Coordinates of C-alpha atoms in Angstrom, one line a residue:
X1126 CA -83.0 -4.6 -277.9
X1127 CA -86.8 -4.4 -278.3
X1128 CA -87.0 -8.2 -278.1
X1129 CA -84.9 -8.2 -274.9
X1130 CA -86.9 -5.4 -273.4
X1131 CA -90.1 -7.3 -274.1
X1132 CA -89.2 -10.7 -272.8
X1133 CA -86.4 -10.2 -270.3
X1134 CA -87.6 -7.2 -268.2
X1135 CA -90.5 -8.4 -266.0
X1136 CA -91.3 -9.3 -262.4
X1137 CA -90.7 -13.1 -262.6
X1138 CA -88.3 -14.2 -259.9
X1139 CA -84.9 -15.7 -260.9
X1140 CA -84.7 -19.3 -259.4
X1141 CA -80.8 -19.5 -259.3
X1142 CA -78.0 -17.6 -257.7
X1143 CA -74.4 -16.7 -258.5
X1144 CA -72.0 -17.9 -255.8
X1145 CA -68.7 -16.9 -257.5
X1146 CA -66.8 -13.6 -257.5
X1147 CA -68.9 -11.7 -260.0
X1148 CA -66.3 -8.8 -260.4
X1149 CA -63.7 -11.3 -261.6
X1150 CA -65.8 -13.0 -264.3
X1151 CA -68.2 -10.3 -265.5
X1152 CA -67.2 -7.7 -268.1
X1153 CA -68.9 -4.6 -266.7
X1154 CA -68.0 -1.7 -264.4
X1155 CA -70.7 -2.6 -261.9
X1156 CA -69.3 -6.0 -261.0
X1157 CA -72.5 -7.9 -260.7
X1158 CA -75.2 -9.6 -262.8
X1159 CA -78.1 -7.6 -264.1
X1160 CA -80.9 -9.4 -262.1
X1161 CA -79.3 -8.5 -258.8
X1162 CA -79.5 -4.8 -259.6
X1163 CA -82.3 -3.3 -257.4
X1164 CA -83.1 -0.7 -260.0
X1165 CA -84.0 -3.2 -262.7
X1166 CA -86.6 -6.0 -262.9
X1167 CA -84.9 -8.8 -264.9
X1168 CA -87.0 -11.9 -265.2
X1169 CA -84.9 -13.7 -267.9
X1170 CA -81.2 -13.3 -267.4
X1171 CA -79.1 -13.6 -270.6
X1172 CA -75.4 -14.6 -270.5
X1173 CA -73.4 -14.1 -273.7
X1174 CA -69.9 -14.1 -275.1
X1175 CA -68.7 -12.1 -278.1
X1176 CA -68.2 -13.6 -281.6
X1177 CA -65.9 -12.8 -284.5
X1178 CA -68.1 -9.9 -285.8
X1179 CA -68.9 -8.2 -282.5
X1180 CA -65.5 -8.7 -280.8
X1181 CA -63.6 -5.9 -279.0
X1182 CA -62.1 -3.4 -281.5
X1183 CA -60.9 0.2 -281.7
X1184 CA -58.7 2.2 -279.3
X1185 CA -60.6 1.3 -276.1
X1186 CA -61.3 -2.3 -277.2
X1187 CA -65.1 -2.0 -277.0
X1188 CA -67.6 -4.5 -278.3
X1189 CA -71.2 -4.0 -279.3
X1190 CA -72.1 -6.3 -276.4
X1191 CA -70.7 -3.6 -274.1
X1192 CA -73.6 -1.4 -275.1
X1193 CA -76.2 -4.1 -274.2
X1194 CA -74.3 -4.8 -271.0
X1195 CA -74.3 -1.1 -270.1
X1196 CA -78.0 -1.0 -270.7
X1197 CA -78.3 -4.0 -268.3
X1198 CA -79.9 -6.2 -270.9
X1199 CA -77.3 -9.0 -271.0
X1200 CA -74.5 -10.3 -268.8
X1201 CA -71.2 -10.1 -270.8
X1202 CA -68.5 -12.7 -269.9
X1203 CA -65.6 -14.5 -271.5
X1204 CA -63.8 -11.4 -272.7
X1205 CA -60.1 -12.1 -272.2
X1206 CA -57.3 -9.8 -273.5
X1207 CA -55.2 -12.1 -275.6
X1208 CA -52.8 -9.2 -276.3
X1209 CA -50.1 -9.4 -278.9
X1210 CA -48.2 -12.5 -280.3
X1211 CA -46.0 -12.7 -277.2
X1212 CA -48.8 -13.0 -274.7
X1213 CA -47.8 -15.1 -271.7
X1214 CA -51.0 -16.5 -270.2
X1215 CA -54.8 -16.0 -270.0
X1216 CA -57.2 -17.1 -267.2
X1217 CA -60.7 -18.4 -267.9
X1218 CA -62.8 -17.6 -264.9
X1219 CA -66.1 -19.5 -264.7
X1220 CA -69.5 -18.2 -263.4
X1221 CA -70.6 -20.6 -260.6
X1222 CA -74.4 -21.0 -260.7
X1223 CA -76.4 -22.9 -258.1
X1224 CA -80.0 -24.0 -258.1
X1225 CA -81.1 -26.5 -255.5
X1226 CA -78.8 -29.5 -255.6
X1227 CA -77.4 -28.6 -259.1
X1228 CA -74.2 -26.7 -259.5
X1229 CA -73.0 -25.4 -262.9
X1230 CA -69.6 -23.9 -263.7
X1231 CA -70.2 -21.8 -266.8
X1232 CA -67.0 -21.2 -268.7
X1233 CA -66.9 -18.8 -271.6
X1234 CA -64.2 -17.7 -274.1
X1235 CA -65.0 -15.0 -276.6
X1236 CA -63.6 -15.2 -280.1
X1237 CA -59.8 -15.2 -280.5
X1238 CA -57.9 -15.6 -283.7
X1239 CA -57.9 -19.3 -284.4
X1240 CA -54.1 -19.8 -284.9
X1241 CA -53.4 -17.9 -281.7
X1242 CA -55.9 -19.9 -279.6
X1243 CA -54.8 -23.2 -281.1
X1244 CA -51.2 -22.4 -280.2
X1245 CA -52.1 -21.5 -276.7
X1246 CA -54.2 -24.7 -276.3
X1247 CA -51.2 -26.8 -277.5
X1248 CA -48.7 -25.1 -275.1
X1249 CA -49.0 -26.2 -271.5
X1250 CA -49.9 -23.6 -268.9
X1251 CA -50.8 -20.9 -271.5
X1252 CA -54.5 -21.0 -270.5
X1253 CA -55.3 -21.3 -266.8
X1254 CA -58.7 -22.8 -266.1
X1255 CA -60.1 -21.7 -262.8
X1256 CA -61.8 -24.7 -261.1
X1257 CA -64.0 -25.2 -258.1
X1258 CA -62.7 -26.7 -254.9
X1259 CA -64.9 -29.8 -255.2
X1260 CA -64.8 -30.6 -259.0
X1261 CA -67.0 -33.7 -258.7
X1262 CA -70.0 -31.7 -257.6
X1263 CA -70.0 -29.3 -260.5
X1264 CA -71.3 -29.6 -264.1
X1265 CA -68.7 -27.9 -266.3
X1266 CA -70.2 -26.2 -269.3
X1267 CA -68.0 -24.4 -271.8
X1268 CA -69.2 -21.9 -274.5
X1269 CA -66.9 -20.8 -277.3
X1270 CA -67.1 -19.1 -280.7
X1271 CA -64.4 -20.5 -283.1
X1272 CA -63.9 -22.3 -286.3
X1273 CA -64.3 -26.0 -285.8
X1274 CA -61.9 -28.5 -287.4
X1275 CA -62.3 -32.1 -286.4
X1276 CA -59.0 -33.9 -286.0
X1277 CA -57.0 -30.9 -287.5
X1278 CA -54.9 -28.2 -286.0
X1279 CA -54.8 -25.9 -289.1
X1280 CA -57.4 -23.1 -289.8
X1281 CA -59.5 -23.8 -286.8
X1282 CA -59.6 -25.3 -283.3
X1283 CA -59.2 -29.0 -282.9
X1284 CA -61.7 -30.3 -280.4
X1285 CA -59.1 -32.7 -279.1
X1286 CA -57.2 -29.7 -277.6
X1287 CA -60.0 -28.9 -275.1
X1288 CA -59.4 -29.9 -271.5
X1289 CA -60.7 -33.3 -270.1
X1290 CA -62.6 -32.0 -267.1
X1291 CA -65.4 -30.4 -269.3
X1292 CA -68.8 -32.1 -269.4
X1293 CA -70.4 -30.3 -272.3
X1294 CA -69.3 -27.8 -275.0
X1295 CA -71.6 -25.4 -276.8
X1296 CA -69.8 -24.6 -280.0
X1297 CA -70.6 -21.4 -281.8
X1298 CA -69.5 -19.7 -285.1
X1299 CA -70.4 -22.8 -287.3
X1300 CA -73.6 -22.2 -289.1
X1301 CA -74.6 -25.7 -289.7
X1302 CA -77.3 -26.9 -287.2
X1303 CA -76.2 -30.0 -285.3
X1304 CA -78.4 -30.2 -282.3
X1305 CA -77.6 -33.8 -281.4
X1306 CA -74.7 -34.1 -278.9
X1307 CA -71.6 -35.5 -280.5
X1308 CA -69.1 -37.6 -278.5
X1309 CA -65.4 -36.7 -278.9
X1310 CA -63.1 -39.7 -279.3
X1311 CA -60.8 -40.0 -276.3
X1312 CA -62.6 -37.2 -274.3
X1313 CA -65.2 -37.3 -271.6
X1314 CA -67.3 -34.4 -273.0
X1315 CA -69.8 -33.9 -275.7
X1316 CA -70.4 -31.1 -278.2
X1317 CA -73.6 -29.4 -279.3
X1318 CA -73.5 -27.1 -282.3
X1319 CA -76.8 -25.2 -282.5
X1320 CA -75.8 -23.3 -285.7
X1321 CA -77.0 -19.9 -286.8
X1322 CA -80.6 -18.8 -286.3
X1323 CA -81.0 -17.5 -289.9
X1324 CA -79.4 -18.2 -293.2
X1325 CA -76.5 -15.8 -293.5
X1326 CA -74.9 -17.3 -296.6
X1327 CA -76.4 -19.1 -299.6
X1328 CA -74.6 -22.4 -299.0
X1329 CA -75.7 -26.1 -298.6
X1330 CA -75.0 -26.1 -294.8
X1331 CA -77.4 -23.2 -294.4
X1332 CA -80.3 -25.0 -296.2
X1333 CA -80.9 -27.3 -293.2
X1334 CA -83.7 -26.5 -290.8
X1335 CA -82.9 -24.1 -288.1
X1336 CA -83.3 -25.0 -284.4
X1337 CA -82.8 -23.6 -281.0
X1338 CA -81.7 -26.0 -278.2
X1339 CA -83.3 -26.2 -274.8
X1340 CA -80.7 -27.6 -272.3
X1341 CA -81.8 -29.1 -269.0
X1342 CA -79.3 -30.0 -266.3
X1343 CA -79.9 -32.0 -263.2
X1344 CA -76.8 -32.8 -261.1
X1345 CA -74.2 -34.2 -263.6
X1346 CA -76.9 -35.3 -266.1
X1347 CA -78.3 -33.3 -268.9
X1348 CA -80.7 -33.6 -271.9
X1349 CA -81.3 -31.4 -274.9
X1350 CA -84.5 -30.7 -276.8
X1351 CA -84.4 -29.1 -280.2
X1352 CA -87.0 -26.4 -280.9
X1353 CA -87.6 -25.7 -284.6
X1354 CA -87.6 -22.0 -285.5
X1355 CA -90.8 -21.2 -287.3
X1356 CA -90.2 -17.6 -288.3
X1357 CA -87.0 -18.2 -290.2
X1358 CA -87.1 -17.4 -293.9
X1359 CA -87.2 -20.6 -296.0
X1360 CA -84.1 -21.5 -298.0
X1361 CA -83.7 -24.1 -300.6
X1362 CA -80.4 -25.2 -302.2
X1363 CA -79.5 -27.4 -305.2
X1364 CA -76.5 -28.3 -307.3
X1365 CA -76.7 -29.1 -311.0
X1366 CA -74.0 -30.6 -313.3
X1367 CA -75.1 -29.6 -316.8
X1368 CA -73.2 -32.2 -318.7
X1369 CA -75.1 -35.0 -316.8
X1370 CA -78.5 -33.4 -317.4
X1371 CA -80.8 -34.9 -320.0
X1372 CA -82.6 -32.6 -322.4
X1373 CA -80.0 -29.8 -322.3
X1374 CA -78.7 -29.0 -325.7
X1375 CA -75.2 -27.7 -326.1
X1376 CA -74.9 -24.0 -326.9
X1377 CA -78.7 -23.6 -326.7
X1378 CA -79.7 -20.8 -324.3
X1379 CA -83.4 -21.6 -324.7
X1380 CA -82.9 -25.2 -323.6
X1381 CA -80.8 -24.1 -320.6
X1382 CA -83.4 -21.5 -319.6
X1383 CA -86.2 -24.0 -319.7
X1384 CA -84.3 -26.7 -317.8
X1385 CA -83.2 -24.4 -315.0
X1386 CA -86.6 -22.8 -314.7
X1387 CA -88.1 -26.2 -313.9
X1388 CA -85.6 -26.8 -311.2
X1389 CA -86.2 -23.4 -309.5
X1390 CA -90.0 -23.8 -309.8
X1391 CA -89.8 -27.2 -308.0
X1392 CA -87.7 -25.7 -305.2
X1393 CA -90.2 -22.8 -304.8
X1394 CA -93.1 -25.2 -304.5
X1395 CA -91.3 -27.1 -301.7
X1396 CA -91.0 -24.0 -299.5
X1397 CA -93.8 -23.6 -297.0
X1398 CA -94.0 -20.3 -295.3
X1399 CA -95.3 -20.1 -291.8
X1400 CA -95.9 -17.5 -289.2
X1401 CA -98.0 -14.3 -289.1
X1402 CA -96.0 -12.6 -291.8
X1403 CA -95.1 -15.0 -294.7
X1404 CA -91.7 -14.3 -296.2
X1405 CA -90.4 -14.9 -299.7
X1406 CA -88.0 -17.9 -299.7
X1407 CA -84.4 -17.9 -300.7
X1408 CA -83.4 -20.1 -303.6
X1409 CA -79.8 -20.9 -304.7
X1410 CA -78.9 -23.3 -307.6
X1411 CA -75.2 -23.9 -308.1
X1412 CA -74.6 -24.8 -311.8
X1413 CA -71.4 -26.5 -313.0
X1414 CA -71.2 -25.5 -316.6
X1415 CA -67.8 -27.1 -317.5
X1416 CA -67.6 -27.4 -321.2
X1417 CA -71.0 -25.7 -321.8
X1418 CA -72.3 -22.1 -322.3
X1419 CA -74.0 -20.0 -319.6
X1420 CA -76.8 -17.5 -319.4
X1421 CA -77.2 -14.2 -317.6
X1422 CA -78.4 -14.8 -314.0
X1423 CA -80.0 -11.4 -313.7
X1424 CA -82.1 -12.0 -316.8
X1425 CA -83.1 -15.4 -315.6
X1426 CA -84.2 -14.0 -312.2
X1427 CA -86.7 -11.6 -313.8
X1428 CA -89.1 -14.4 -314.3
X1429 CA -89.2 -15.1 -310.5
X1430 CA -89.6 -11.6 -309.2
X1431 CA -92.2 -11.7 -306.4
X1432 CA -91.6 -15.4 -305.9
X1433 CA -88.2 -15.4 -304.3
X1434 CA -86.3 -13.0 -302.1
X1435 CA -83.1 -13.1 -304.2
X1436 CA -84.2 -13.0 -307.9
X1437 CA -80.8 -11.7 -309.1
X1438 CA -78.8 -14.3 -307.1
X1439 CA -80.7 -17.5 -307.9
X1440 CA -78.1 -19.0 -310.2
X1441 CA -74.4 -19.4 -309.3
X1442 CA -72.3 -20.6 -312.3
X1443 CA -69.0 -22.3 -311.5
X1444 CA -66.6 -24.6 -313.2
X1445 CA -65.2 -27.8 -311.6
X1446 CA -61.9 -27.3 -309.8
X1447 CA -61.0 -30.9 -310.5
X1448 CA -58.7 -32.1 -313.3
X1449 CA -58.3 -35.5 -314.8
X1450 CA -55.1 -37.4 -314.7
X1451 CA -54.5 -40.1 -317.3
X1452 CA -52.8 -43.3 -316.6
X1453 CA -50.8 -45.5 -318.8
X1454 CA -53.7 -47.9 -319.4
X1455 CA -55.8 -45.1 -320.8
X1456 CA -58.1 -44.7 -317.7
X1457 CA -58.7 -41.3 -316.1
X1458 CA -58.7 -40.3 -312.4
X1459 CA -60.1 -37.2 -310.9
X1460 CA -57.3 -35.2 -309.3
X1461 CA -58.3 -32.3 -306.9
X1462 CA -57.0 -28.9 -307.5
X1463 CA -54.4 -28.2 -304.8
X1464 CA -54.7 -24.5 -305.0
X1465 CA -58.4 -24.6 -304.6
X1466 CA -58.1 -26.5 -301.3
X1467 CA -55.8 -23.9 -299.6
X1468 CA -56.9 -20.8 -297.8
X1469 CA -55.2 -17.5 -297.3
X1470 CA -53.7 -18.4 -293.9
X1471 CA -52.0 -21.5 -295.3
X1472 CA -50.6 -19.6 -298.3
X1473 CA -49.2 -16.9 -296.1
X1474 CA -47.7 -19.6 -293.8
X1475 CA -46.0 -21.2 -296.8
X1476 CA -44.5 -17.9 -298.0
X1477 CA -42.2 -17.9 -294.9
X1478 CA -42.1 -14.1 -294.4
X1479 CA -39.0 -13.1 -292.5
X1480 CA -40.0 -9.9 -290.7
X1481 CA -37.7 -8.3 -288.1
X1482 CA -39.9 -5.8 -286.5
X1483 CA -43.6 -6.5 -287.3
X1484 CA -45.0 -9.9 -286.3
X1485 CA -46.8 -11.8 -289.1
X1486 CA -49.5 -13.0 -286.8
X1487 CA -50.2 -9.5 -285.5
X1488 CA -50.5 -8.3 -289.1
X1489 CA -53.0 -11.2 -289.9
X1490 CA -55.0 -10.2 -286.8
X1491 CA -55.0 -6.5 -287.9
X1492 CA -56.2 -7.6 -291.3
X1493 CA -59.0 -9.6 -289.8
X1494 CA -60.1 -6.7 -287.6
X1495 CA -59.9 -4.3 -290.5
X1496 CA -62.1 -6.5 -292.7
X1497 CA -64.5 -8.2 -290.3
X1498 CA -64.8 -5.5 -287.6
X1499 CA -64.4 -2.4 -289.8
X1500 CA -61.7 -1.2 -287.5
X1501 CA -59.9 1.6 -289.4
X1502 CA -57.2 1.8 -286.7
X1503 CA -56.3 -1.9 -286.7
X1504 CA -53.0 -1.5 -288.7
X1505 CA -52.1 1.7 -286.8
X1506 CA -52.6 -0.1 -283.4
X1507 CA -50.6 -3.1 -284.7
X1508 CA -47.7 -0.9 -285.8
X1509 CA -47.6 1.1 -282.5
X1510 CA -47.8 -2.1 -280.5
X1511 CA -44.8 -3.7 -282.3
X1512 CA -42.8 -0.5 -282.2
X1513 CA -43.3 -0.2 -278.4
X1514 CA -42.2 -3.8 -278.0
X1515 CA -39.0 -3.2 -280.0
X1516 CA -38.3 0.0 -278.0
X1517 CA -38.7 -1.9 -274.7
X1518 CA -36.2 -4.6 -275.9
X1519 CA -33.7 -1.9 -277.0
X1520 CA -34.1 -0.1 -273.7
X1521 CA -33.5 -3.3 -271.7
X1522 CA -30.4 -4.1 -273.8
X1523 CA -29.0 -0.5 -273.6
X1524 CA -26.8 -1.3 -270.6
X1525 CA -25.0 -4.0 -272.5
X1526 CA -24.5 -1.8 -275.6
X1527 CA -20.9 -1.3 -276.8
X1528 CA -19.6 1.2 -279.3
X1529 CA -17.4 -1.6 -280.9
X1530 CA -20.6 -3.4 -281.9
X1531 CA -21.8 -0.4 -283.8
X1532 CA -18.5 0.0 -285.6
X1533 CA -18.5 -3.7 -286.7
X1534 CA -22.0 -3.3 -288.1
X1535 CA -21.0 -0.1 -289.9
X1536 CA -17.9 -1.8 -291.3
X1537 CA -20.0 -4.7 -292.6
X1538 CA -22.6 -2.3 -294.1
X1539 CA -19.9 -0.3 -296.0
X1540 CA -18.4 -3.5 -297.4
X1541 CA -21.8 -4.6 -298.7
X1542 CA -22.4 -1.3 -300.3
X1543 CA -19.0 -1.3 -302.0
X1544 CA -19.6 -4.8 -303.3
X1545 CA -23.0 -3.8 -304.8
X1546 CA -21.6 -0.8 -306.7
X1547 CA -19.7 -1.9 -309.8
X1548 CA -19.1 1.5 -311.4
X1549 CA -16.9 4.2 -309.8
X1550 CA -18.9 6.9 -308.2
X1551 CA -18.3 9.8 -305.9
X1552 CA -19.4 7.8 -302.9
X1553 CA -17.2 4.9 -303.8
X1554 CA -14.2 7.2 -304.4
X1555 CA -14.8 8.7 -301.0
X1556 CA -14.9 5.2 -299.3
X1557 CA -11.7 4.1 -301.1
X1558 CA -9.6 7.2 -300.6
X1559 CA -11.0 9.3 -297.7
X1560 CA -11.8 6.4 -295.4
X1561 CA -9.6 3.5 -294.3
X1562 CA -10.3 0.0 -295.5
X1563 CA -11.1 -1.2 -292.1
X1564 CA -13.6 0.8 -290.1
X1565 CA -12.6 -0.9 -286.9
X1566 CA -9.1 0.3 -287.4
X1567 CA -10.4 3.8 -288.0
X1568 CA -12.3 3.6 -284.7
X1569 CA -9.0 2.7 -282.9
X1570 CA -7.2 5.6 -284.7
X1571 CA -9.6 8.1 -283.2
X1572 CA -7.7 7.4 -279.9
X1573 CA -4.3 8.7 -281.3
X1574 CA -2.5 11.4 -279.6
X1575 CA -2.7 15.0 -280.6
X1576 CA 0.9 15.1 -281.7
X1577 CA 0.2 12.4 -284.4
X1578 CA -2.9 14.3 -285.6
X1579 CA -0.8 17.5 -286.1
X1580 CA 1.9 15.6 -288.0
X1581 CA -0.7 14.1 -290.2
X1582 CA -2.3 17.4 -291.0
X1583 CA 1.1 18.9 -292.0
X1584 CA 1.7 16.0 -294.5
X1585 CA -1.8 16.5 -296.0
X1586 CA -1.7 20.3 -296.6
X1587 CA -3.0 21.6 -299.9
X1588 CA -0.3 21.8 -302.7
X1589 CA -0.5 25.0 -304.8
X1590 CA 1.3 25.8 -308.1
X1591 CA 2.1 29.1 -309.8
X1592 CA -0.2 30.7 -312.2
X1593 CA 2.3 30.3 -315.1
X1594 CA 2.3 26.5 -314.8
X1595 CA -1.2 25.5 -314.0
X1596 CA -4.3 27.1 -312.5
X1597 CA -4.6 26.9 -308.8
X1598 CA -4.8 23.2 -307.9
X1599 CA -5.3 21.5 -304.5
X1600 CA -5.0 17.9 -303.6
X1601 CA -7.3 16.2 -301.1
X1602 CA -6.5 15.7 -297.4
X1603 CA -5.6 12.1 -296.7
X1604 CA -6.2 10.3 -293.4
X1605 CA -3.4 8.3 -291.7
X1606 CA -3.1 4.9 -293.4
X1607 CA -4.4 1.9 -291.4
X1608 CA -1.1 0.1 -291.5
X1609 CA 0.8 2.9 -289.8
X1610 CA 3.0 3.9 -292.7
X1611 CA 3.8 7.5 -293.5
X1612 CA 1.6 9.5 -295.7
X1613 CA 4.3 10.3 -298.2
X1614 CA 4.8 6.6 -299.0
X1615 CA 1.1 6.2 -299.9
X1616 CA 0.9 9.3 -302.2
X1617 CA -0.4 8.9 -305.7
X1618 CA 2.1 8.0 -308.5
X1619 CA 0.9 10.9 -310.6
X1620 CA 1.9 14.1 -308.7
X1621 CA 1.3 17.6 -310.0
X1622 CA 4.8 18.2 -311.4
X1623 CA 4.9 15.0 -313.6
X1624 CA 1.3 15.5 -314.7
X1625 CA 2.1 19.1 -315.9
X1626 CA 5.3 18.0 -317.7
X1627 CA 3.4 15.4 -319.6
X1628 CA 0.9 17.9 -320.9
X1629 CA 3.7 20.2 -322.2
X1630 CA 5.5 17.4 -323.9
X1631 CA 2.5 16.3 -325.8
X1632 CA 1.9 19.8 -327.0
X1633 CA 5.5 20.2 -328.5
X1634 CA 5.3 16.8 -330.3
X1635 CA 2.2 17.9 -332.2
X1636 CA 0.2 15.0 -330.7
X1637 CA -3.4 15.4 -329.5
X1638 CA -3.4 18.0 -326.8
X1639 CA -5.0 17.1 -323.5
X1640 CA -7.4 19.4 -321.8
X1641 CA -6.3 21.5 -318.9
X1642 CA -6.1 19.4 -315.7
X1643 CA -8.5 20.5 -313.1
X1644 CA -8.1 20.1 -309.3
X1645 CA -11.0 18.1 -308.0
X1646 CA -12.0 17.4 -304.5
X1647 CA -10.3 14.0 -304.5
X1648 CA -7.1 15.0 -306.3
X1649 CA -6.0 16.2 -309.7
X1650 CA -7.9 14.5 -312.5
X1651 CA -7.9 14.8 -316.2
X1652 CA -11.1 15.9 -317.7
X1653 CA -12.2 13.7 -320.6

């Protein structure tokens, strides 16, 4: 913000004008660009979209760029609400800029989850591109911030999916600096990838020189000029395969220390700091130690304290992810590790998760927001969004709801539970005796007349015996059988009288006496 205040706020006149509806394409409450505000002197207008780390998040969907926009330092555009997984359509509204005889239509699209944007680009009419009335007079410039996958539709955006009417695409998110415009086969536009302004990861792509791009447009023609960044911290990268290095003895730490020290010292000597405040360089050496021993990286870095900015992270030991496949003739062929070539998104896609309420893509988006944007409410918002969607579907289908459908589902659920339980239990006994075998029949029996219900109650009254024969015993009430037969024909074979006589007979014969029968809730049973 200090840099913007120093270089953007001044009395220099702005030489171009905005001729489009600013309220439709600008993401601010004032509905106009910052240099047209009479309360501010903006000499260098900045137009920006959001990326994957500063995208909208939280309850109100705010971005850190909203703060800069509220302060009138930048002009925030390209923020579209992609919504949930069932989003219908989004509109990309350009900013029409005119200066003399040159007219530029500036399209912008902030970062959206790659798989969602790729799916929308593949589906016709999912993205509506607002165009000028006379397309031939406008230079169409598109700015986006996504993963770039050339010729692929997985884990990134395929450049072939972009519309034909574009003239130039400024591609963000990718850190590798590719300032020369690249032609897309089969398309009429070119791509410029400026890359990151500083090294954000210690990888080979970040070790290339950093540049900014000055783009000049005249009519439908343009040219770019790359400007090297002189104040960037120097970064050197190298890869070493130990088994191919001469002079490295196996299982000798001293030999390994000496060899790696020479490599790091040569990289440090190649770095040339420039600028008013020289900065210590970054150095990364990736060492493949397959079949050999390693050393402690922190101990190795102590020799280079004060010489590099990352003494504890100079060395990165790794083993080759390739394996050798032997042929019948004895030759070997390097076979890539399939698991090492897959990412998390592809592994999740192969798992084929079958979710009924939560959407898999919404969960992936919530995980991305939780990790990348530090949004603690990401999963909570995802859950609430999907629950509301399910409620709306249920409410819309409430008019067509029938009680018979619920009975059929209940009947199926009971049958599944009975099939799962192999041992007799209280719940199973209740399902087999107290409920009919067919729940749909039971639902129809609820419509019986009151006379039939009274007759059924009389046939299922409690049966009591005298105190001399047996303690007070009661049998359970039985519902009306589903087949319409009488209750007496479906009684148990063992009634109270025959059960009592059997106990007395065993007692007179001197056989093993049975314990006193007890009246349970579901009929008279013999306690064992």
